[in-house]
Amino acid sequence: MRVTVVGSGYVGTTLAACLADAGHDVTAVDIDPGVVAALNDGHAAIHEPGLDDLLAEHAGERLRATTEYDGIPDADVTFLAIGTPSREDGSIDLGPLTAAAEMTGEALAEAGATTANADGDDRHLVVVKSTITPPAVGEIREALAAGAGDAADRVELATNPEFLREGTAVDDFQHPDKLVFGTDSDWATERLETLYEPLLAATDAEVPVVRTDPETAVMIKYANNAFLASKISLANDLGNVCKRFGLDAYEVMDAVGLDDRISAQFLRSGVGWGGSCFPKDVDAIRAAAREAGYEPALLDAAVAVNDGQPERMLELLDDHVDAAGERVAVLGLAFKPGTDDIRNSRAIPIIEGLQARGAEVVGYDPVATANTRERFPDVEYAESAAAALDGATAALVVTDWDEFAALDDAFDAMAEPVVIDGRRIVERREGLVYEGLTW
Ligand SMILES: NC(=O)c1ccc[n+]([C@@H]2O[C@H](COP(=O)([O-])OP(=O)(O)OC[C@H]3O[C@@H](n4cnc5c(N)ncnc54)[C@H](O)[C@@H]3O)[C@@H](O)[C@H]2O)c1
Ligand SMILES: O=c1ccn([C@@H]2O[C@H](COP(=O)(O)OP(=O)(O)O[C@H]3O[C@H](CO)[C@@H](O)[C@H](O)[C@H]3O)[C@@H](O)[C@H]2O)c(=O)[nH]1
């Protein structure tokens, strides 16, 4: 199939590269010329394992990138994978997505809806990949129709939320737990089925496909993220209780996770959830619920617990060290391992808290230093974890990069061997003053 992917960030680039790899002819559109140049050059503007290999293989062949929308009418399907950032009140800013939907509609209108596809069909399917609330579906449909003008009746909107995780985006996309198709017609569902067919054929697993309406589909995405984020918050809440009792929350939750109804995943307590999705999406569905007259008390509590974890980590530091004027290492800056993304990373409140205490912060991350430097230009950045620890009075472990588990002698170079572990990645050992956040 011929596919256009509008928006080439974490989701759009992964989608474009994986669809090209599955045999489709893909055009990636982005307003950022730097992103487009990188894609045409065969590499991503973001760090995501496996993505560059796919881009190097398909760029210039089955995958092209452009800043222009004018090729859209030649495609069988157009995906919108534009960011949906939070506004001040937590609701999503639909501005960029609405603009992209309208421009997509205009491109289709200019070509008189669409050129006929191989099967002679002149309807065009526009699929929202972005995470949007149920009421927002109507707004995007209207923006698309406004752009398409007289051609609007031959343009159909569908939603197909994405469940990939950063750091494992390619693998997650190629081996999904489920696919969710939110459509208004059998025609749109069939088109999505045809599109995903080669991907599904390439996996050994039986992938459930949920066929529903566009609004339910996007609600499934919010429910999914709200559930996972709340699950971690519950593990953190219980973990904080365990810590008060001098118990190891990991021993407790490992046992709890043996219950099939609960599952062992997303029970790792610590400094909390960050990233571009959980905070934004939980805030968005809370705001949308309030707008609709419902107070989502449990989701509010999940956010409150999460917001409190970095401060709890800093309080543990205060129990051991007066950080004022001291060199304090922050190990891990990305919101999770495997990515250079620092959006809503727990490292941000940790660094701010250390700076408020007058500490000299030295940060280290294997890939997220450049992004953090933009946010905190005054912080010192080390080339290695060992260099960050050298001479430090304390270390705060914020991201569970594997390499931190292997640290050993490096702790000997600390001025005071105080380690506050927010991710249970460093082993307790003799000579370390070790504090786990919930263990
Ligand atoms: N990041 C994830 O892991 C993830 C996973 C699932 C769903 N999502 C959702 O997918 C959506 C996209 O997220 P992302 O992380 O890929 O965003 P992103 O910010 O990384 O990328 C968005 C891209 O869109 C481009 N863009 C903005 N306006 C444009 C326009 N009018 N035309 C063309 N390009 C335009 C930007 O230049 C940018 O490259 C969001 O709604 C997000 O919630 C993200
Ligand atoms: O047991 C756990 C698991 C995760 N986290 C933290 O939770 C955050 C999010 O982690 P993860 O879900 O792995 O990363 P994301 O890339 O943000 O992926 C989430 O958000 C995406 C965007 O919506 C969804 O597509 C994914 O399904 C959903 O897992 C990170 O800060 C993790 O450190 C924990 O604290 N404890």
Coordinates of C-alpha atoms and ligand atoms in Angstrom, one line a residue:
M1 CA 0.0 0.0 0.0
R2 CA 1.0 3.6 -0.4
V3 CA 1.1 5.3 3.0
T4 CA 1.8 8.8 4.2
V5 CA 2.8 9.4 7.8
V6 CA 2.4 13.0 8.9
G7 CA 4.7 13.8 11.9
S8 CA 8.1 12.1 12.3
G9 CA 8.7 11.9 16.0
Y10 CA 9.0 8.8 18.1
V11 CA 5.8 7.3 16.9
G12 CA 5.8 8.6 13.3
T13 CA 9.4 7.6 12.5
T14 CA 8.8 4.1 14.0
L15 CA 5.6 3.7 12.1
A16 CA 7.1 4.9 8.8
A17 CA 10.2 2.7 9.2
C18 CA 8.2 -0.4 10.2
L19 CA 5.6 0.0 7.5
A20 CA 8.3 0.4 4.9
D21 CA 10.0 -2.7 6.3
A22 CA 6.7 -4.6 6.0
G23 CA 6.7 -3.8 2.3
H24 CA 4.6 -0.6 2.1
D25 CA 5.6 2.4 0.1
V26 CA 5.9 5.2 2.7
T27 CA 6.2 8.9 2.6
A28 CA 7.0 10.6 5.9
V29 CA 6.0 14.3 6.3
D30 CA 7.4 16.6 8.9
I31 CA 7.4 20.4 9.2
D32 CA 11.0 20.2 10.6
P33 CA 13.5 20.2 7.7
G34 CA 16.2 18.8 9.9
V35 CA 14.0 15.8 10.7
V36 CA 13.2 15.3 7.0
A37 CA 16.9 15.6 6.0
A38 CA 18.0 13.0 8.6
L39 CA 15.3 10.5 7.5
N40 CA 16.3 10.9 3.8
D41 CA 19.9 10.4 4.9
G42 CA 18.8 7.0 6.5
H43 CA 18.9 7.8 10.2
A44 CA 16.5 9.1 12.8
A45 CA 16.6 12.4 14.6
I46 CA 15.9 10.5 17.8
H47 CA 17.6 7.7 19.7
E48 CA 15.6 4.5 19.4
P49 CA 17.2 1.0 19.2
G50 CA 16.9 -0.7 15.8
L51 CA 15.4 2.4 14.1
D52 CA 18.5 3.5 12.3
D53 CA 19.0 0.0 10.8
L54 CA 15.5 0.1 9.3
L55 CA 15.9 3.6 8.0
A56 CA 19.3 2.9 6.5
E57 CA 17.8 -0.1 4.7
H58 CA 14.7 1.6 3.3
A59 CA 15.4 5.4 3.0
G60 CA 15.5 6.4 -0.7
E61 CA 13.8 3.1 -1.6
R62 CA 10.4 2.4 0.1
L63 CA 10.7 5.3 2.4
R64 CA 11.0 9.0 1.5
A65 CA 10.6 12.1 3.7
T66 CA 9.4 15.6 2.8
T67 CA 8.1 18.8 4.3
E68 CA 5.3 18.9 1.7
Y69 CA 1.8 17.6 2.0
D70 CA 1.1 17.5 -1.7
G71 CA 1.8 13.7 -2.1
I72 CA -1.0 12.8 0.3
P73 CA -3.7 12.3 -2.4
D74 CA -1.6 9.5 -4.0
A75 CA -1.6 7.5 -0.8
D76 CA -4.1 4.8 0.3
V77 CA -3.9 5.8 3.9
T78 CA -2.6 8.9 5.7
F79 CA -1.5 8.6 9.4
L80 CA -1.4 11.6 11.7
A81 CA 1.3 11.1 14.3
I82 CA 1.6 14.6 15.6
G83 CA 2.3 15.5 19.3
T84 CA -0.6 16.3 21.6
P85 CA 1.2 18.2 24.4
S86 CA -0.4 19.2 27.7
R87 CA -1.7 22.7 28.3
E88 CA -1.4 24.5 31.7
D89 CA -4.7 22.8 33.0
G90 CA -3.6 19.4 31.9
S91 CA -5.9 19.2 28.9
I92 CA -4.3 18.4 25.5
D93 CA -3.2 21.1 23.1
L94 CA -4.9 20.0 19.9
G95 CA -3.4 22.9 17.9
P96 CA -0.6 21.1 16.1
L97 CA -2.8 18.0 15.3
T98 CA -5.7 20.2 14.1
A99 CA -3.4 22.1 11.9
A100 CA -2.0 18.9 10.4
A101 CA -5.6 17.5 9.9
E102 CA -6.6 20.7 8.1
M103 CA -3.5 20.7 5.9
T104 CA -4.2 17.1 5.1
G105 CA -7.7 18.0 4.1
E106 CA -6.5 20.9 2.0
A107 CA -4.0 18.6 0.2
L108 CA -6.8 16.2 -0.6
A109 CA -9.2 19.0 -1.7
E110 CA -6.6 20.3 -4.2
A111 CA -6.4 16.9 -5.9
G112 CA -10.3 16.7 -5.9
A113 CA -10.3 14.4 -2.9
T114 CA -7.9 11.7 -4.0
T115 CA -6.5 10.2 -7.1
A116 CA -8.0 6.8 -7.6
N117 CA -6.1 4.1 -5.9
A118 CA -5.0 0.9 -7.5
D119 CA -8.5 -0.6 -6.8
G120 CA -10.2 2.4 -8.4
D121 CA -11.3 3.7 -5.0
D122 CA -11.2 7.5 -4.7
R123 CA -11.9 7.7 -0.9
H124 CA -9.1 8.5 1.4
L125 CA -8.6 7.2 4.9
V126 CA -7.0 9.5 7.5
V127 CA -5.9 7.7 10.6
V128 CA -5.2 9.5 13.9
K129 CA -2.2 7.7 15.5
S130 CA -1.8 10.5 18.1
T131 CA -3.3 10.0 21.6
I132 CA -6.5 12.1 21.8
T133 CA -9.5 12.2 24.1
P134 CA -12.9 11.0 22.9
P135 CA -14.3 14.5 22.6
A136 CA -11.3 15.5 20.5
V137 CA -12.1 13.0 17.8
G138 CA -14.9 15.2 16.6
E139 CA -12.7 18.3 16.6
I140 CA -10.1 16.5 14.4
R141 CA -12.9 15.2 12.1
E142 CA -14.2 18.8 11.7
A143 CA -10.7 20.1 11.0
L144 CA -10.1 17.5 8.3
A145 CA -13.5 18.2 6.8
A146 CA -12.9 22.0 6.8
G147 CA -9.7 21.5 4.9
A148 CA -11.2 19.0 2.5
G149 CA -14.2 21.3 1.7
D150 CA -16.2 19.8 -1.2
A151 CA -14.1 16.7 -1.1
A152 CA -15.0 16.0 2.6
D153 CA -17.5 13.3 1.8
R154 CA -14.8 11.2 0.3
V155 CA -12.4 11.5 3.3
E156 CA -13.0 9.3 6.3
L157 CA -11.4 9.6 9.7
A158 CA -10.3 6.6 11.8
T159 CA -8.3 6.2 15.0
N160 CA -5.6 3.6 15.6
P161 CA -3.9 4.3 19.0
E162 CA -0.4 3.3 19.5
F163 CA 0.9 1.3 22.5
L164 CA 4.7 1.3 21.8
R165 CA 7.1 2.2 24.5
E166 CA 10.2 4.4 23.9
G167 CA 13.4 2.4 24.1
T168 CA 11.7 -0.6 22.6
A169 CA 9.5 1.2 20.0
V170 CA 10.5 -0.9 17.0
D171 CA 10.1 -4.2 18.7
D172 CA 6.8 -3.2 20.3
F173 CA 5.4 -2.0 17.0
Q174 CA 6.4 -5.1 15.2
H175 CA 5.1 -7.4 18.0
P176 CA 2.1 -5.7 19.5
D177 CA 0.0 -7.1 22.3
K178 CA -3.1 -5.9 20.4
L179 CA -4.2 -3.7 17.6
V180 CA -7.1 -1.3 18.0
F181 CA -9.0 0.0 15.0
G182 CA -11.5 2.8 15.6
T183 CA -13.6 3.2 12.4
D184 CA -17.0 4.3 11.2
S185 CA -17.2 1.8 8.3
D186 CA -16.2 -1.7 7.2
W187 CA -14.3 0.0 4.3
A188 CA -12.0 1.8 6.8
T189 CA -11.6 -1.4 9.0
E190 CA -10.6 -3.5 5.9
R191 CA -8.1 -0.9 4.8
L192 CA -6.4 -1.0 8.2
E193 CA -6.5 -4.8 8.1
T194 CA -4.8 -4.8 4.7
L195 CA -2.2 -2.4 6.0
Y196 CA -1.3 -4.4 9.1
E197 CA -1.5 -7.8 7.3
P198 CA 2.2 -8.1 6.4
L199 CA 3.2 -7.1 10.0
L200 CA 0.9 -9.6 11.6
A201 CA 2.1 -12.3 9.1
A202 CA 5.7 -11.7 10.3
T203 CA 4.9 -12.4 13.9
D204 CA 4.5 -15.8 15.4
A205 CA 2.0 -14.6 18.0
E206 CA -1.7 -14.4 17.5
V207 CA -2.4 -10.6 17.8
P208 CA -5.9 -9.7 19.0
V209 CA -7.5 -7.0 16.8
V210 CA -10.1 -4.8 18.6
R211 CA -12.5 -3.4 16.0
T212 CA -14.6 -0.5 17.5
D213 CA -15.7 3.1 16.9
P214 CA -13.1 5.9 16.8
E215 CA -14.0 7.4 20.2
T216 CA -13.9 4.0 22.1
A217 CA -10.6 3.3 20.4
V218 CA -8.9 6.4 21.8
M219 CA -10.5 5.8 25.2
I220 CA -8.9 2.4 25.3
K221 CA -5.5 4.1 24.9
Y222 CA -6.1 6.4 27.9
A223 CA -7.5 3.6 30.0
N224 CA -4.4 1.6 29.2
N225 CA -2.0 4.3 30.2
A226 CA -4.1 5.4 33.2
F227 CA -4.1 1.8 34.4
L228 CA -0.4 1.3 34.0
A229 CA 0.5 4.6 35.6
S230 CA -1.9 4.0 38.5
K231 CA -0.5 0.5 38.9
I232 CA 3.0 1.9 39.4
S233 CA 1.6 4.6 41.8
L234 CA -0.1 1.9 43.8
A235 CA 3.2 -0.1 44.0
N236 CA 4.9 3.2 45.1
D237 CA 2.3 3.9 47.7
L238 CA 2.6 0.4 49.1
G239 CA 6.4 0.7 48.7
N240 CA 6.4 3.8 50.9
V241 CA 4.5 1.9 53.5
C242 CA 6.9 -1.0 53.3
K243 CA 9.8 1.4 53.8
R244 CA 8.2 2.7 57.0
F245 CA 7.9 -0.8 58.3
G246 CA 11.6 -1.5 57.3
L247 CA 10.4 -4.0 54.7
D248 CA 11.5 -4.6 51.2
A249 CA 8.7 -3.6 48.8
Y250 CA 10.3 -5.7 46.0
E251 CA 10.0 -8.9 48.0
V252 CA 6.4 -8.0 48.7
M253 CA 5.4 -7.0 45.2
D254 CA 7.3 -9.9 43.5
A255 CA 5.0 -12.1 45.5
V256 CA 1.9 -10.0 44.7
G257 CA 2.8 -10.2 41.0
L258 CA 2.6 -13.9 41.0
D259 CA -1.1 -13.6 41.1
D260 CA -2.2 -13.9 37.4
R261 CA -4.9 -11.3 37.9
I262 CA -2.3 -8.7 38.8
S263 CA 0.8 -9.8 36.7
A264 CA 4.4 -9.0 37.6
Q265 CA 4.8 -6.1 35.2
F266 CA 4.8 -2.4 36.2
L267 CA 5.2 -3.1 39.9
R268 CA 8.7 -1.7 40.2
S269 CA 8.4 1.0 42.8
G270 CA 10.9 3.9 43.1
V271 CA 11.2 7.5 42.0
G272 CA 8.1 7.2 39.8
W273 CA 6.8 7.5 36.2
G274 CA 7.9 10.1 33.7
G275 CA 8.2 10.3 30.0
S276 CA 6.1 12.0 27.3
C277 CA 3.1 9.8 27.8
F278 CA 2.0 8.8 31.3
P279 CA 2.1 12.3 32.8
K280 CA 0.5 13.9 29.8
D281 CA -2.1 11.2 29.2
V282 CA -3.2 10.9 32.8
D283 CA -3.5 14.7 33.0
A284 CA -5.5 14.8 29.8
I285 CA -8.0 12.2 30.8
R286 CA -8.4 13.8 34.2
A287 CA -9.0 17.2 32.6
A288 CA -11.4 15.7 30.0
A289 CA -13.3 13.9 32.8
R290 CA -13.6 17.1 34.9
E291 CA -14.8 19.0 31.8
A292 CA -17.5 16.3 31.5
G293 CA -18.5 16.7 35.2
Y294 CA -16.7 13.8 36.8
E295 CA -13.9 14.0 39.5
P296 CA -11.5 11.1 38.8
A297 CA -10.4 10.7 42.4
L298 CA -8.2 7.6 41.9
L299 CA -6.3 9.1 39.0
D300 CA -5.8 12.3 41.0
A301 CA -4.3 10.2 43.8
A302 CA -2.0 8.3 41.3
V303 CA -0.6 11.7 40.2
A304 CA -0.1 12.9 43.8
V305 CA 1.8 9.8 44.8
N306 CA 4.0 10.1 41.7
D307 CA 4.7 13.8 42.3
G308 CA 5.8 13.0 45.8
Q309 CA 8.4 10.3 45.0
P310 CA 11.3 12.6 44.0
E311 CA 10.9 14.7 47.1
R312 CA 10.9 11.4 49.2
M313 CA 14.2 10.6 47.5
L314 CA 15.7 14.0 48.4
E315 CA 14.5 13.6 52.0
L316 CA 16.4 10.3 52.3
L317 CA 19.4 12.2 51.0
D318 CA 18.8 14.9 53.7
D319 CA 18.8 12.1 56.3
H320 CA 22.5 11.4 55.5
V321 CA 24.0 14.5 54.0
D322 CA 23.7 18.3 54.0
A323 CA 24.0 18.7 50.3
A324 CA 24.7 22.5 50.4
G325 CA 28.1 23.1 48.6
E326 CA 28.6 19.4 48.1
R327 CA 29.2 17.6 44.8
V328 CA 26.2 15.3 44.3
A329 CA 26.0 12.8 41.4
V330 CA 22.8 12.1 39.5
L331 CA 23.1 8.8 37.7
G332 CA 20.6 8.6 34.9
L333 CA 18.9 11.5 33.3
A334 CA 16.5 9.9 30.7
F335 CA 13.0 9.1 31.9
K336 CA 13.8 5.4 31.5
P337 CA 16.6 3.3 30.1
G338 CA 17.1 2.9 26.3
T339 CA 16.1 6.4 25.3
D340 CA 17.6 9.9 25.2
D341 CA 14.1 11.4 26.0
I342 CA 14.1 13.5 29.2
R343 CA 10.5 14.7 28.9
N344 CA 9.0 14.6 32.4
S345 CA 12.1 12.6 33.6
R346 CA 12.2 12.2 37.3
A347 CA 15.8 13.6 37.0
I348 CA 14.2 17.1 36.5
P349 CA 12.7 17.5 40.0
I350 CA 15.7 15.7 41.5
I351 CA 18.1 18.2 39.9
E352 CA 15.9 21.1 40.8
G353 CA 15.7 19.8 44.4
L354 CA 19.5 19.5 44.6
Q355 CA 20.0 22.9 43.2
A356 CA 17.5 24.3 45.7
R357 CA 19.7 22.7 48.4
G358 CA 22.8 24.5 47.0
A359 CA 24.4 21.2 45.8
E360 CA 26.9 21.1 43.0
V361 CA 25.2 18.7 40.7
V362 CA 27.1 16.4 38.3
G363 CA 24.9 14.4 36.0
Y364 CA 25.6 11.4 33.9
D365 CA 23.6 9.5 31.3
P366 CA 24.8 7.2 28.5
V367 CA 22.6 9.0 25.9
A368 CA 20.5 11.8 27.4
T369 CA 23.2 14.3 28.4
A370 CA 22.7 16.6 25.3
N371 CA 19.0 16.9 26.0
T372 CA 19.5 17.5 29.7
R373 CA 22.2 20.1 29.0
E374 CA 19.6 22.2 27.0
R375 CA 17.3 22.1 30.1
F376 CA 20.0 22.6 32.7
P377 CA 23.0 24.3 31.1
D378 CA 24.6 25.1 34.5
V379 CA 24.9 21.5 35.6
E380 CA 28.2 19.7 35.2
Y381 CA 28.0 16.6 33.0
A382 CA 30.4 13.6 33.4
E383 CA 31.6 11.3 30.6
S384 CA 31.0 8.2 32.7
A385 CA 29.3 7.1 35.9
A386 CA 32.7 6.6 37.4
A387 CA 33.7 10.2 36.6
A388 CA 30.4 11.5 38.1
L389 CA 31.0 9.5 41.3
D390 CA 34.6 10.7 41.6
G391 CA 34.7 13.0 44.6
A392 CA 30.9 13.1 45.1
T393 CA 29.5 13.2 48.6
A394 CA 26.3 11.4 47.5
A395 CA 24.8 9.7 44.4
L396 CA 21.2 9.6 43.4
V397 CA 20.2 6.9 41.0
V398 CA 17.3 8.0 38.9
T399 CA 17.3 5.8 35.8
D400 CA 17.7 2.0 35.8
W401 CA 20.4 1.8 33.1
D402 CA 22.0 -1.7 33.2
E403 CA 25.5 -0.2 33.5
F404 CA 24.7 1.1 36.9
A405 CA 24.2 -2.4 38.2
A406 CA 27.7 -3.2 37.2
L407 CA 29.3 -0.3 39.1
D408 CA 31.6 -1.5 41.9
D409 CA 35.0 0.1 42.5
A410 CA 33.7 3.4 41.1
F411 CA 32.0 4.0 44.5
D412 CA 35.4 3.9 46.2
A413 CA 36.3 7.2 44.6
M414 CA 33.3 9.0 46.3
A415 CA 34.1 11.5 49.1
E416 CA 31.3 9.9 51.1
P417 CA 29.8 6.7 49.8
V418 CA 26.1 7.7 50.2
V419 CA 23.9 6.1 47.5
I420 CA 20.2 6.9 47.3
D421 CA 18.7 4.4 44.8
G422 CA 15.5 5.4 43.1
R423 CA 15.3 2.3 40.9
R424 CA 16.8 -0.6 42.8
I425 CA 19.6 -1.0 40.3
V426 CA 22.6 -0.8 42.6
E427 CA 23.4 -3.7 44.9
R428 CA 23.7 -3.0 48.6
R429 CA 27.3 -3.8 49.5
E430 CA 29.7 -3.3 52.3
G431 CA 31.2 0.2 52.4
L432 CA 28.2 1.9 50.9
V433 CA 25.7 3.9 52.8
Y434 CA 22.8 2.6 50.8
E435 CA 19.2 3.8 50.9
G436 CA 16.6 2.3 48.6
L437 CA 13.5 4.4 48.1
T438 CA 11.0 1.7 49.0
W439 CA 13.2 -1.2 50.2
Ligands
LIG1 N1 6.3 8.8 22.3 C1 5.7 7.6 22.5 O1 6.2 6.7 23.1 C2 4.2 7.5 22.2 C3 3.6 6.2 22.2 C4 2.3 6.1 21.8 C5 1.5 7.2 21.5 N2 2.2 8.4 21.4 C6 1.4 9.6 21.0 O2 1.7 9.8 19.6 C7 1.7 11.2 19.3 C8 3.0 11.7 18.8 O3 4.0 11.5 19.8 P1 5.6 11.6 19.5 O4 6.2 11.3 20.8 O5 5.9 10.9 18.3 O6 5.7 13.2 19.3 P2 7.0 14.0 18.8 O7 6.9 15.3 19.5 O8 8.2 13.2 19.1 O9 6.8 14.1 17.2 C9 5.9 14.9 16.6 C10 6.4 15.4 15.2 O10 5.4 16.0 14.5 C11 6.0 17.1 13.8 N3 5.0 18.1 13.5 C12 4.4 19.0 14.3 N4 3.4 19.7 13.6 C13 3.4 19.1 12.3 C14 2.7 19.4 11.1 N5 1.7 20.3 11.1 N6 2.9 18.7 10.0 C15 3.9 17.7 10.0 N7 4.7 17.5 11.1 C16 4.4 18.1 12.2 C17 7.1 17.6 14.7 O11 8.1 18.4 14.0 C18 7.6 16.3 15.3 O12 8.7 15.8 14.6 C19 1.3 11.9 20.7 O13 -0.1 12.1 20.7 C20 1.7 10.9 21.7 O14 0.9 11.0 22.9 C21 3.5 8.6 21.8
LIG2 O1 7.4 -0.9 37.0 C1 7.6 0.2 36.5 C2 7.5 0.4 35.1 C3 7.7 1.7 34.6 N1 8.1 2.7 35.4 C4 8.3 4.0 34.9 O2 7.2 4.4 34.1 C5 7.6 5.3 33.1 C6 7.0 4.9 31.7 O3 7.7 3.6 31.4 P1 7.2 2.8 30.1 O4 5.8 2.6 30.1 O5 8.1 1.7 29.9 O6 7.6 3.8 28.9 P2 6.8 4.7 27.8 O7 7.6 4.8 26.6 O8 6.4 6.0 28.5 O9 5.5 3.9 27.4 C7 4.2 4.1 28.0 O10 3.6 5.2 27.3 C8 3.5 5.0 25.9 C9 2.9 6.3 25.3 O11 1.5 6.4 25.4 C10 2.6 3.8 25.7 O12 2.4 3.6 24.2 C11 3.2 2.6 26.3 O13 2.3 1.5 26.1 C12 3.4 2.9 27.8 O14 4.0 1.8 28.4 C13 9.1 5.4 33.1 O15 9.5 6.6 33.8 C14 9.5 4.2 34.0 O16 10.7 4.3 34.7 C15 8.2 2.5 36.8 O17 8.5 3.4 37.6 N2 8.0 1.2 37.3

